[in-house]
Tab-separated table of C-alpha atoms and ligand atoms in Angstrom:
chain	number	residue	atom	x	y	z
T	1	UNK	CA	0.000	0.000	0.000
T	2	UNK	CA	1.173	3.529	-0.338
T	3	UNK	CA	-0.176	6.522	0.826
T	4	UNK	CA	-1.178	9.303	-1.974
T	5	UNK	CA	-1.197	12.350	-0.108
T	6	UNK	CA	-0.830	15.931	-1.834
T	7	UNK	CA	1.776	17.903	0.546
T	8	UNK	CA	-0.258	21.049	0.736
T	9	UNK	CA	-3.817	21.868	2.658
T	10	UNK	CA	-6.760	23.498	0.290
T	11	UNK	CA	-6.205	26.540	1.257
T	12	UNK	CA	-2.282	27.129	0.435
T	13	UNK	CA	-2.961	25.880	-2.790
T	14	UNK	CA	-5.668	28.086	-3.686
T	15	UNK	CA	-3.208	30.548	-2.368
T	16	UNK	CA	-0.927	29.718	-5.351
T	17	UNK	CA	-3.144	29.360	-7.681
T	18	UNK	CA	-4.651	32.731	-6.378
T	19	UNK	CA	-1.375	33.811	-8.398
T	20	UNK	CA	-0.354	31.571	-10.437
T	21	UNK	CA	-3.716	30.191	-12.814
T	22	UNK	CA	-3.950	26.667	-13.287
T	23	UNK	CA	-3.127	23.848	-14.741
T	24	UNK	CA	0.146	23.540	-13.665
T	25	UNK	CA	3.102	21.014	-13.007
T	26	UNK	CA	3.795	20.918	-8.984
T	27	UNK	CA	7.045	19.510	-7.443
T	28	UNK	CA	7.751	18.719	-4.276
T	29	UNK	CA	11.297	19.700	-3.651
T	30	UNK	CA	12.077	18.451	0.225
T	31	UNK	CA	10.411	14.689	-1.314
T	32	UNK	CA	12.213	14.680	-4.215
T	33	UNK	CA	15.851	15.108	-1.936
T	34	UNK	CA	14.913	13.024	0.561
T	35	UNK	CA	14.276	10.112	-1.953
T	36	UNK	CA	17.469	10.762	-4.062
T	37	UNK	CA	19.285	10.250	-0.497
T	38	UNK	CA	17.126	7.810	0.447
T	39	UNK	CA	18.213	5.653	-3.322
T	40	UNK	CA	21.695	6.769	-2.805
T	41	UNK	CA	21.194	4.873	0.031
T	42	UNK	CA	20.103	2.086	-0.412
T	43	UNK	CA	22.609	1.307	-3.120
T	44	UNK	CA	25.269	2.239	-1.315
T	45	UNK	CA	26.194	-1.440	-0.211
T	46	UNK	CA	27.938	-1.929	-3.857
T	47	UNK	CA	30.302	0.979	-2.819
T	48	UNK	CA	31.315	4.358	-4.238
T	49	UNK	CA	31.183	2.261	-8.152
T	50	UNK	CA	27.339	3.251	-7.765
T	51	UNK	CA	25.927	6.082	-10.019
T	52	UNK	CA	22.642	7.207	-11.029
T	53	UNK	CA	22.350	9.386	-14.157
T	54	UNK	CA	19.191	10.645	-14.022
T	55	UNK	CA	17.075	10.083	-17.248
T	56	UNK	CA	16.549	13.931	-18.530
T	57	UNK	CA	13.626	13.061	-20.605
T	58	UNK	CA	11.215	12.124	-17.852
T	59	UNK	CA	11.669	16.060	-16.029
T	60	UNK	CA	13.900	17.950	-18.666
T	61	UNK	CA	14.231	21.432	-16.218
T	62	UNK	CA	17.204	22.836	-15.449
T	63	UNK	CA	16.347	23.420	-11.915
T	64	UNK	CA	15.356	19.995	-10.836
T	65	UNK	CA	18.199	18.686	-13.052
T	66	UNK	CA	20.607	21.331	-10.688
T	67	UNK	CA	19.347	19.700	-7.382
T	68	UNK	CA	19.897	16.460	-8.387
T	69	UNK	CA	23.448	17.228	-9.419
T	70	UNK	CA	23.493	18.384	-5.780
T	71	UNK	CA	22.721	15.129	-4.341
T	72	UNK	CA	25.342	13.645	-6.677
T	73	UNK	CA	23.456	12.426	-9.641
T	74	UNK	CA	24.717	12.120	-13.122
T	75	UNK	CA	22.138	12.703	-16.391
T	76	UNK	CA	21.533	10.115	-18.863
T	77	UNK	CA	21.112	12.206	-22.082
T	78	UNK	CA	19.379	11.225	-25.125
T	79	UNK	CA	19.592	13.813	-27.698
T	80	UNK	CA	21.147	17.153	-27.773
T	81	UNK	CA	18.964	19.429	-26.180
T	82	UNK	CA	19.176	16.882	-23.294
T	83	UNK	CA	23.637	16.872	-23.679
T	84	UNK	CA	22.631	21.196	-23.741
T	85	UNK	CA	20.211	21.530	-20.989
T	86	UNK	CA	22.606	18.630	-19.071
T	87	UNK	CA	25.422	21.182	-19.244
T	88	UNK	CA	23.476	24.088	-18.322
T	89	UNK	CA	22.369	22.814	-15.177
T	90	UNK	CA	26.283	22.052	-14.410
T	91	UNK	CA	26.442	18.684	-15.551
T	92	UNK	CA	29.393	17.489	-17.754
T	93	UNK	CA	32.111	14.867	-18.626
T	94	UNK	CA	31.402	11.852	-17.860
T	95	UNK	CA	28.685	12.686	-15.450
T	96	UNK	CA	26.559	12.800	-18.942
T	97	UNK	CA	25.593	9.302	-20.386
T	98	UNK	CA	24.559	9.477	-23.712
T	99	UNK	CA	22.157	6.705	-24.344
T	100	UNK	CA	20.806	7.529	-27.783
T	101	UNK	CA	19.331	5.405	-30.198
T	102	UNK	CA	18.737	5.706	-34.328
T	103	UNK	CA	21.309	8.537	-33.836
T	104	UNK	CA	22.356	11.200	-35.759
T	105	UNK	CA	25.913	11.829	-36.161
T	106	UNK	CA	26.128	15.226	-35.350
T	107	UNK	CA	24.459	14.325	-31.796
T	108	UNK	CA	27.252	11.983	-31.449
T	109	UNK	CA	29.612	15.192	-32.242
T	110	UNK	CA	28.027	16.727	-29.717
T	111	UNK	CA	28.653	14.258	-26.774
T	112	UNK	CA	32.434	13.721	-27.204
T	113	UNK	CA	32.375	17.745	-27.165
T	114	UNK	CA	30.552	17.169	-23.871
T	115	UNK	CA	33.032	14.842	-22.428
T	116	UNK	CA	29.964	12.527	-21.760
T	117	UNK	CA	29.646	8.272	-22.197
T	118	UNK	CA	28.553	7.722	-25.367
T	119	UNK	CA	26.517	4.755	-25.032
T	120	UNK	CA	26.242	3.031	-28.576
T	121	UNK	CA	22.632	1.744	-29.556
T	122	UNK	CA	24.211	-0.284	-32.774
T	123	UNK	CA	26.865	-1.484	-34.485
T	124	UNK	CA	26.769	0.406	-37.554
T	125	UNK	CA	26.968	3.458	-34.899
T	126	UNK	CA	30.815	2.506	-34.387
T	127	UNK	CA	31.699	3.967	-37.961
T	128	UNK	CA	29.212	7.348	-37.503
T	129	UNK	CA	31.045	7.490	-33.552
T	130	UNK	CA	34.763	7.795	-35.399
T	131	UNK	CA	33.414	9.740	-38.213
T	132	UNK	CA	32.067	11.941	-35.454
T	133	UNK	CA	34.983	13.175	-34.154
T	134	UNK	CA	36.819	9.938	-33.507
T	135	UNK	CA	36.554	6.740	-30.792
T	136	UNK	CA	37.047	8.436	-27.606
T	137	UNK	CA	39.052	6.507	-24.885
T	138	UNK	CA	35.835	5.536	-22.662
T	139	UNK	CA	33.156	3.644	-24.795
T	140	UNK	CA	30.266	1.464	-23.868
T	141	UNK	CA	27.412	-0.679	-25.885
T	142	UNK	CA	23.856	-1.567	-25.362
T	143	UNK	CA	23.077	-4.984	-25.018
T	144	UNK	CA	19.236	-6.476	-26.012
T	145	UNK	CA	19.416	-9.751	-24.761
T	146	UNK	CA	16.589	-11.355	-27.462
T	147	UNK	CA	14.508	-14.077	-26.196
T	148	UNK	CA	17.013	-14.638	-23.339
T	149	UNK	CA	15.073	-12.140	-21.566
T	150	UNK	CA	11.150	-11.460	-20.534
T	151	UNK	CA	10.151	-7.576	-21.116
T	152	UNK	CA	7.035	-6.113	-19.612
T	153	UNK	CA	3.973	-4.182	-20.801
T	154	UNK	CA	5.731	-0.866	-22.013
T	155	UNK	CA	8.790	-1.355	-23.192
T	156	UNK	CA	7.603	-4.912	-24.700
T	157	UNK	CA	9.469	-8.020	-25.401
T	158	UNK	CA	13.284	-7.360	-25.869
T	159	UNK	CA	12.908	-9.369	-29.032
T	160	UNK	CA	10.792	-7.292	-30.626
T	161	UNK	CA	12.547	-3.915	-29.192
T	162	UNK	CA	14.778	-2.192	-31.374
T	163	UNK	CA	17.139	-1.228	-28.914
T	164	UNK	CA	20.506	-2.390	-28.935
T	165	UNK	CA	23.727	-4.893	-30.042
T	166	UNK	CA	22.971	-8.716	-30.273
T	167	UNK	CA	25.196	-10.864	-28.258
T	168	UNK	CA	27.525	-11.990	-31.184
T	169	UNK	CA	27.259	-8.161	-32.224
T	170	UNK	CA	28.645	-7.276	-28.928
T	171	UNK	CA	31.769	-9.320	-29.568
T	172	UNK	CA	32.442	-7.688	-33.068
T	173	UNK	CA	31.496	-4.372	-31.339
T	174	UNK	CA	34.218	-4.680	-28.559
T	175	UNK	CA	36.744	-5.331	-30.500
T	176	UNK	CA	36.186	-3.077	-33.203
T	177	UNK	CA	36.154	-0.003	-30.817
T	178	UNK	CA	39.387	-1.636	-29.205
T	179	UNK	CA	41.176	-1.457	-32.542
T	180	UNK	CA	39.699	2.183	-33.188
T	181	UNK	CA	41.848	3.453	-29.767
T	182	UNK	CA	38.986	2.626	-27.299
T	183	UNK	CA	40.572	2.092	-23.289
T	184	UNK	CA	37.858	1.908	-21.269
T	185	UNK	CA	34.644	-0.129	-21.254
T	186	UNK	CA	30.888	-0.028	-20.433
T	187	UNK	CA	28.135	-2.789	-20.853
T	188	UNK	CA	24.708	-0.710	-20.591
T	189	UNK	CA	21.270	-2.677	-21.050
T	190	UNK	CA	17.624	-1.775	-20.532
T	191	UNK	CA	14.687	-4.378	-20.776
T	192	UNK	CA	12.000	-2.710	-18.710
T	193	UNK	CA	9.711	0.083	-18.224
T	194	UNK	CA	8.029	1.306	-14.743
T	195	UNK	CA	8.749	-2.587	-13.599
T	196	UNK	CA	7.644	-2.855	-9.795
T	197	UNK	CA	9.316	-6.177	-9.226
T	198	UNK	CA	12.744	-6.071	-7.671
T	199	UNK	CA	13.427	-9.668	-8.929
T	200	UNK	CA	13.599	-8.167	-12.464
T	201	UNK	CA	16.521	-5.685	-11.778
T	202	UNK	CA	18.408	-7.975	-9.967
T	203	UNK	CA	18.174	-11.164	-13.179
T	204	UNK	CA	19.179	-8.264	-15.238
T	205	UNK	CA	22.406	-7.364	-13.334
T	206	UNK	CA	23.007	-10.703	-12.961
T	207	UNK	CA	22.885	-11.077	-16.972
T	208	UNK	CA	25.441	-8.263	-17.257
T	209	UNK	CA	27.676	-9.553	-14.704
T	210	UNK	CA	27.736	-13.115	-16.847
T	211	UNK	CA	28.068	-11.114	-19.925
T	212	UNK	CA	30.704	-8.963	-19.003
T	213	UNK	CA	32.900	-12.165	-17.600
T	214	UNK	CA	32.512	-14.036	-20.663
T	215	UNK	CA	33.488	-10.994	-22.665
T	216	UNK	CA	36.551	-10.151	-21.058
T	217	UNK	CA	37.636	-13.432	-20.798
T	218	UNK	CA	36.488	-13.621	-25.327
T	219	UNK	CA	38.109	-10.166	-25.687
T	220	UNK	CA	40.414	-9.889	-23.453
T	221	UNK	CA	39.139	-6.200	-22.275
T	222	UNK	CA	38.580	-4.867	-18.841
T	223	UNK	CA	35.121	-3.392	-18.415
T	224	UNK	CA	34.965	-0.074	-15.864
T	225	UNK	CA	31.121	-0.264	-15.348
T	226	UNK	CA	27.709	-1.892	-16.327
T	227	UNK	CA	24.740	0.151	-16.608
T	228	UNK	CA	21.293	-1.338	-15.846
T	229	UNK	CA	19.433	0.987	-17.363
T	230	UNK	CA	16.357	2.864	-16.303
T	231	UNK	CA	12.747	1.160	-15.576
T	232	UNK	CA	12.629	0.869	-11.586
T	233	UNK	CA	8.970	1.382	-11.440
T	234	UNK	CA	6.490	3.493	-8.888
T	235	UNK	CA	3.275	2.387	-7.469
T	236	UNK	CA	1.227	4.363	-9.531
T	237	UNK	CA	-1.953	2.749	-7.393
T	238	UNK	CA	-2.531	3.324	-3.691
T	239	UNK	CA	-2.576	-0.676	-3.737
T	240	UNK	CA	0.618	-0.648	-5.319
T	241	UNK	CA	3.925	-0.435	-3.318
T	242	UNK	CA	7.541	0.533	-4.160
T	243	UNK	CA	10.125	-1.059	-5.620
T	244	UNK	CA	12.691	-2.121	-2.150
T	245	UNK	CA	15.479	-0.878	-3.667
T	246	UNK	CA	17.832	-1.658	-0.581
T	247	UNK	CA	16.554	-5.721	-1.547
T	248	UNK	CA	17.713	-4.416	-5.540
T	249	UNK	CA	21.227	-3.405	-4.294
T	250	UNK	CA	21.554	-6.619	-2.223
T	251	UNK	CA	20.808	-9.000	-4.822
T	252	UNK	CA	22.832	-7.119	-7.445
T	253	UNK	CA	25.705	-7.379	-4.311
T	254	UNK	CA	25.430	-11.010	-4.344
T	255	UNK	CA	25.696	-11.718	-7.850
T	256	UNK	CA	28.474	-9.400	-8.596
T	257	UNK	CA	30.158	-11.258	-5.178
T	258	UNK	CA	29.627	-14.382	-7.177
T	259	UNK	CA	30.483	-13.383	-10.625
T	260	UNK	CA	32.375	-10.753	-10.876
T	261	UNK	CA	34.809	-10.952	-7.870
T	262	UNK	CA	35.823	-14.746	-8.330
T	263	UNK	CA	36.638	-13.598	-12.120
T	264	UNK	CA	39.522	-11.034	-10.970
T	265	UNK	CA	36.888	-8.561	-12.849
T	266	UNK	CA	36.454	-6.253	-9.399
T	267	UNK	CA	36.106	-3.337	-9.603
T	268	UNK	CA	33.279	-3.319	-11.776
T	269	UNK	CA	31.009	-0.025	-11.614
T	270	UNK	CA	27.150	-0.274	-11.338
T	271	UNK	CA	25.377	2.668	-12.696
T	272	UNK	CA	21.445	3.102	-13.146
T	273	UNK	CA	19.844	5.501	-15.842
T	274	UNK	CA	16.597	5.897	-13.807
T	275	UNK	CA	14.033	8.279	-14.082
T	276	UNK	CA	10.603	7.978	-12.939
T	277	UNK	CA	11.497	6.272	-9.647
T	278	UNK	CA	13.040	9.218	-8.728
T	279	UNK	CA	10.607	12.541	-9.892
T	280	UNK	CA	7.913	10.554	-10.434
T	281	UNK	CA	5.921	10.576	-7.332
T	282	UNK	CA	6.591	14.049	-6.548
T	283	UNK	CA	5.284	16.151	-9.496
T	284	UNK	CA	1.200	16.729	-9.156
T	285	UNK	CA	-0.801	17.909	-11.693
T	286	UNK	CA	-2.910	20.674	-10.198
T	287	UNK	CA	-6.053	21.635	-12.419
T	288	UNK	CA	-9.690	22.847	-11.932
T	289	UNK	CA	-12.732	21.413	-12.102
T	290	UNK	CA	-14.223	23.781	-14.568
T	291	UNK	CA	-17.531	21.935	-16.052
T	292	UNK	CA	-19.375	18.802	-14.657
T	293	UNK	CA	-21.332	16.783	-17.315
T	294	UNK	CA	-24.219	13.898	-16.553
T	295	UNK	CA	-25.400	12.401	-19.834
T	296	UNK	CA	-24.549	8.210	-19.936
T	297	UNK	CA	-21.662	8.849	-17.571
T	298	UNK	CA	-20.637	11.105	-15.280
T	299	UNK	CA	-17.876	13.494	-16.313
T	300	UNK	CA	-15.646	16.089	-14.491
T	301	UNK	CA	-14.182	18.396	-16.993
T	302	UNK	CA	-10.714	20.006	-15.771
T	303	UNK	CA	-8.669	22.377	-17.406
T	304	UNK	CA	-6.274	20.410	-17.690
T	305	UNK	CA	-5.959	17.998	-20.911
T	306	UNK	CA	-3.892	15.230	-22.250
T	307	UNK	CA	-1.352	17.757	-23.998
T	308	UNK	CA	-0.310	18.286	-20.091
T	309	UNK	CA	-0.374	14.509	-18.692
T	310	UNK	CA	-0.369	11.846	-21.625
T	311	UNK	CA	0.127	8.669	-19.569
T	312	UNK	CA	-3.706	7.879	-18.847
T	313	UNK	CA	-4.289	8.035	-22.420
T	314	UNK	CA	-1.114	7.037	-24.145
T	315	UNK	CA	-0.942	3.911	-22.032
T	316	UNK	CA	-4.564	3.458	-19.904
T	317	UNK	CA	-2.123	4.420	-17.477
T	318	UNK	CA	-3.960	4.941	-13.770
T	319	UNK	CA	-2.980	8.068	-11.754
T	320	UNK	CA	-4.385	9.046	-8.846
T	321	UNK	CA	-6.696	11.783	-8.146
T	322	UNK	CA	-7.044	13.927	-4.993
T	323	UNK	CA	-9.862	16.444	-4.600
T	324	UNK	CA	-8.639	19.178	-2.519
T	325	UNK	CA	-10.270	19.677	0.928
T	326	UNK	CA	-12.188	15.972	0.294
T	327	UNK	CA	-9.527	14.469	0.841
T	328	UNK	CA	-10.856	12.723	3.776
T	329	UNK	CA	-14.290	12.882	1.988
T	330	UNK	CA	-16.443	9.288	1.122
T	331	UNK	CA	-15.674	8.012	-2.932
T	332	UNK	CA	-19.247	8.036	-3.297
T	333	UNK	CA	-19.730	8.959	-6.970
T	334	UNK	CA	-18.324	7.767	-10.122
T	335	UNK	CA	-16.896	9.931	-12.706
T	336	UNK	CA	-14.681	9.726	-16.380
T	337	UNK	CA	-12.238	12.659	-15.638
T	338	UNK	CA	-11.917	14.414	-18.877
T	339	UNK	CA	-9.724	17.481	-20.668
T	340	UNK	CA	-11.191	19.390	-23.436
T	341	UNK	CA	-9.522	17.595	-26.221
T	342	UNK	CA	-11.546	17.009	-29.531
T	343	UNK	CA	-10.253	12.921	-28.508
T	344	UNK	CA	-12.530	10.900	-26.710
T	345	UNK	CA	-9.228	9.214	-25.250
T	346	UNK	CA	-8.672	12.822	-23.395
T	347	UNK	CA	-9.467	11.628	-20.112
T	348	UNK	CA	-7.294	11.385	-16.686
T	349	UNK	CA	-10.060	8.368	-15.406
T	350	UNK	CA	-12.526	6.760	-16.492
T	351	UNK	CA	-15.034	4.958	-13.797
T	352	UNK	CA	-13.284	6.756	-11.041
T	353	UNK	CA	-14.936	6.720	-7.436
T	354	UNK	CA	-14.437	10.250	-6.059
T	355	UNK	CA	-16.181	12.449	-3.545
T	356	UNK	CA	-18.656	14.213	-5.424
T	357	UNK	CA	-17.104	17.010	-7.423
T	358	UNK	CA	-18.187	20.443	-8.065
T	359	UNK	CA	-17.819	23.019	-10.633
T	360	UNK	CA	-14.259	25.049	-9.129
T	361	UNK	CA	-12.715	22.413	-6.850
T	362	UNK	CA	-8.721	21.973	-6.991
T	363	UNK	CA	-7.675	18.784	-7.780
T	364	UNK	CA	-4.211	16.885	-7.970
T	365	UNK	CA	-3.143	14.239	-10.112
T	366	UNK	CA	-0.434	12.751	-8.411
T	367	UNK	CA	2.987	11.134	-9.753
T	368	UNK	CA	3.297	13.239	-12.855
T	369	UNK	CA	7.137	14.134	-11.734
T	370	UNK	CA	8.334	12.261	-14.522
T	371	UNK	CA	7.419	12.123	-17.892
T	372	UNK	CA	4.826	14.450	-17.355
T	373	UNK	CA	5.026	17.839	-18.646
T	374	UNK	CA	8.181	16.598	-20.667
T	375	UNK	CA	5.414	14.303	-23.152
T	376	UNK	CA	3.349	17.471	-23.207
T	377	UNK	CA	2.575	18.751	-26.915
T	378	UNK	CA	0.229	22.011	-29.055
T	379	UNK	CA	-2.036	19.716	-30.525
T	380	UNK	CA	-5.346	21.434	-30.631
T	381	UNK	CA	-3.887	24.351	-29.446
T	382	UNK	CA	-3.228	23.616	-26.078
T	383	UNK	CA	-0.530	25.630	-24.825
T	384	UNK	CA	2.311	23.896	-22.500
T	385	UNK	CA	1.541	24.637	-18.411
T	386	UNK	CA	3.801	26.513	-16.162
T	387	UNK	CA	6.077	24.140	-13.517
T	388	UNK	CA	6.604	25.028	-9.995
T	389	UNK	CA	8.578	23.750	-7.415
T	390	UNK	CA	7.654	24.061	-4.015
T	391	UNK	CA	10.857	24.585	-2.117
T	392	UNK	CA	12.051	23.026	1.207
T	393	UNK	CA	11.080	26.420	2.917
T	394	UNK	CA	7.859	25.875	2.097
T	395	UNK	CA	7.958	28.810	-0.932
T	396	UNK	CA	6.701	27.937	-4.267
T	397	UNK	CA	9.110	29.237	-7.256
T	398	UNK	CA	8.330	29.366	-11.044
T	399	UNK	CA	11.074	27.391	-12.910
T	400	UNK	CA	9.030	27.327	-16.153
T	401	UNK	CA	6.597	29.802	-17.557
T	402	UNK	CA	3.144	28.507	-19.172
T	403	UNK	CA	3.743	28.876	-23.081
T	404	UNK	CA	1.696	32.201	-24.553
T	405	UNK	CA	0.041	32.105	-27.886
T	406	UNK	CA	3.217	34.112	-29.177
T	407	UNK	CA	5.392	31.040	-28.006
T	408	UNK	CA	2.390	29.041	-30.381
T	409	UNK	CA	2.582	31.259	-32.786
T	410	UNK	CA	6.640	31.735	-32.614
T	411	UNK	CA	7.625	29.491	-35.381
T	412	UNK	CA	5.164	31.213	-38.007
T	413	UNK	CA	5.783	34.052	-40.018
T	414	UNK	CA	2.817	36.366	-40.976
T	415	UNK	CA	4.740	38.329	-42.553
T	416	UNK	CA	5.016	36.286	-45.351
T	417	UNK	CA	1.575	35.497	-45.191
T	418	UNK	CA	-0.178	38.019	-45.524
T	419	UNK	CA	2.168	38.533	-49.129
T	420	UNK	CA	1.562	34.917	-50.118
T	421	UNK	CA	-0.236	34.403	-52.992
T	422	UNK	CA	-2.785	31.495	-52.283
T	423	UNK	CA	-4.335	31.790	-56.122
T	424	UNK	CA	-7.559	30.311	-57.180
T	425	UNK	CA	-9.311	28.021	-55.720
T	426	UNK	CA	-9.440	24.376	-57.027
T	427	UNK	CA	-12.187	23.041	-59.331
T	428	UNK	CA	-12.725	25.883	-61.306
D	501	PLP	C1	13.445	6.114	-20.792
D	501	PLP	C2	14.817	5.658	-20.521
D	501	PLP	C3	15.340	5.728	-19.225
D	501	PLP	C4	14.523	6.157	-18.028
D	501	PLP	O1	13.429	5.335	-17.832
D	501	PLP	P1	12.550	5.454	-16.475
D	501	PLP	O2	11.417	4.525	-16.710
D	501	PLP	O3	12.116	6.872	-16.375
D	501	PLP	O4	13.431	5.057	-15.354
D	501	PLP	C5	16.652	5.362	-19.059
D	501	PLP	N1	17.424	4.960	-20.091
D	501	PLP	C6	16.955	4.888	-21.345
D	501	PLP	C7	17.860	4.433	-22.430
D	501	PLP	C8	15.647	5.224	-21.610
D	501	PLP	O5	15.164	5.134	-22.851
């Protein structure tokens, strides 16, 4: 079980919102350091080897990417806006893990500029990674282990996933970048997406530990670190309940005690690439109830839409919903929570039991810290929300504006139009 609380009372939120007009993205700055610690933690027990580069794509802001560099996290980069806003926020080197796939070369220009781990997606990617600006001296590969491996509802079955170097691939891959001037190793894989059960990371480390023994030993390379990739899960659900990562760390301890250290292959790195697990849970939607509907269901219409949380209808994914000041109120009606989309999928819930709702209540839809307002799009022009973070002080800050129909408008010139010459009509 987990509780799915929103950290401020009715009234401080209508407060902000007094200022500040809703929807907007909500983060919860004191949670979101307490759990970085609380991870750092926990995986402390395969020693100071551990990193976390924290996936930019699931809360690309500067200011959430600076605290986290604060609590000693690395970013895991995957195009170069990400390698850009990575640097901005202080991040650089090898602190940046560039795990890119179908990528272009100049992106791979732009990480060895960076300093950061290129992580290659492909073969073929060898030859664009020297034409790039050349095999740097630290170098590492994704693995897709095929049928060797189960996926999970997201990311699908590894077989079918596009993502990375076949096993034999691997061994051509190695020893390619060796000959091209490469020093220093990394094995990177990722097989799962918002995966709850610990059992899961822990095969997988244990598949990268067996891999990277029976590479060396094939090779005859020394590999720095493994990467396991993103995909530590949340519990979405109140039913649901966290990942233990502290039972993670001391599985992945065990294998690596029984693979890699009998090998003579310690020190071996463990890095993670995760994102959700750590934002996720601490972002909240905040919109207002602005219409309520009864026709064959009951609907609460929000202000909110899809364009600012795409999870519920991109993947049926559930996320919860708190009405402000009911929070201790009876579920005793039924609703489909709905945006204002022209798509019927638009909707946060469908058949949710909530207190009854009325036209101008607050309400919070929780774990939308990560890949939230970073899946956000303009479609029917909706314009992107403001994001806030609510400091440790208890003060909320602004660290991105809502977009303005000149930021809609910005890449259109009406200049030109109003000098373009649309002709005739067709069918004459
Ligand atoms: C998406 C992704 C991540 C982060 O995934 P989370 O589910 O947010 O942990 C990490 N690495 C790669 C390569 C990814 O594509």
């Amino acid at each position: 079980m987990t509780e799915k609380r929103f950290p401020l009372s009715k009234a401080r939120l209508e407060a902000i919102c007094a200022e500040h007009p809703t929807p907007f993205h909500l983060y919860d700055e004191a949670a979101i350091r307490e759990n970085a610690r609380g991870l750092k933690k926990a995986f402390a027990v395969l020693g100071d080897g551990f990193k976390e580069f924290f996936a930019v794509k699931a809360l690309p802001n500067p200011f959430i990417l600076k605290i986290l560099a604060a609590e000693g996290f690395g970013a895991d980069a995957s195009s170069l806006p990400e390698i850009a806003l990575a640097l901005k926020a202080g991040i650089g080197g090898e602190d940046i893990m560039f795990s890119s796939n179908d990528t272009p070369q100049a992106e791979f220009a732009a990480a060895l500029r960076a300093g950061a781990i290129v992580n290659l997606d492909d073969i073929s990617h060898i030859e664009s990674l020297a034409a790039a600006g050349g095999i740097p001296e630290l170098v590492c590969c994704r693995y897709n282990p095929g049928a060797l491996k189960q996926g999970n509802a997201i990311i699908g079955k590894p077989e079918e996933a596009k993502y990375g170097f076949t096993r034999g691939q691997l061994l051509e891959g190695y020893r390619g970048l060796e000959a091209g001037g490469a020093k220093r190793f990394g094995l990177h894989t990722m097989v799962a997406s918002n995966e709850l059960d610990p059992e899961y990371f822990i095969e997988t480390g244990r598949l990268l530990f067996e891999l990277v023994a029976e590479l060396s030993e094939k090779i005859g390379i020394r590999f720095e670190f493994v990467n396991l990739g993103g995909g530590i899960g949340i519990p979405y659900r109140p039913e649901q309940t966290a990942v233990p990562l502290a039972r993670v760390a001391a599985g992945l301890k065990s294998a690596y005690d029984e693979i890699i250290v009998p090998a003579g292959l310690s020190p071996l790195k463990t890095y993670i690439e995760c994102g959700r697990v750590v934002t996720g849970p601490y972002g909240y939607l905040v919109s207002r109830v602005i219409h309520m509907k009864d026709t064959y269901r009951k609907y609460v219409g929000l202000d909110a839409s899809m364009a600012n949380l795409m999870r519920p209808a991109l993947y049926g994914a559930y996320h919860h919903i708190t009405v402000l000041g009911k929070e201790e109120a009876e579920p005793m009606e039924t609703y489909d929570v709905t945006g204002s989309l022209c798509e019927n999928n638009d909707k946060f819930a469908i058949g949710r039991r909530l207190p009854a709702v009325e036209v101008g209540d607050l309400v919070a839809i929780h774990d939308s810290g990560a890949h939230g307002h970073a899946m956000g799009f303009n479609y029917n022009g909706k314009l992107r929300s403001a994001e806030f973070l609510l400091r440790e002080d208890g003060s909320v800050v602004e660290i991105r504006r809502a977009e303005t129909m000149d930021d809609y408008f910005s890449t259109l010139d009406f200049a030109r139009l109003d000098s373009f010459e649309a002709g005739e009509r067709h069918g004459r």
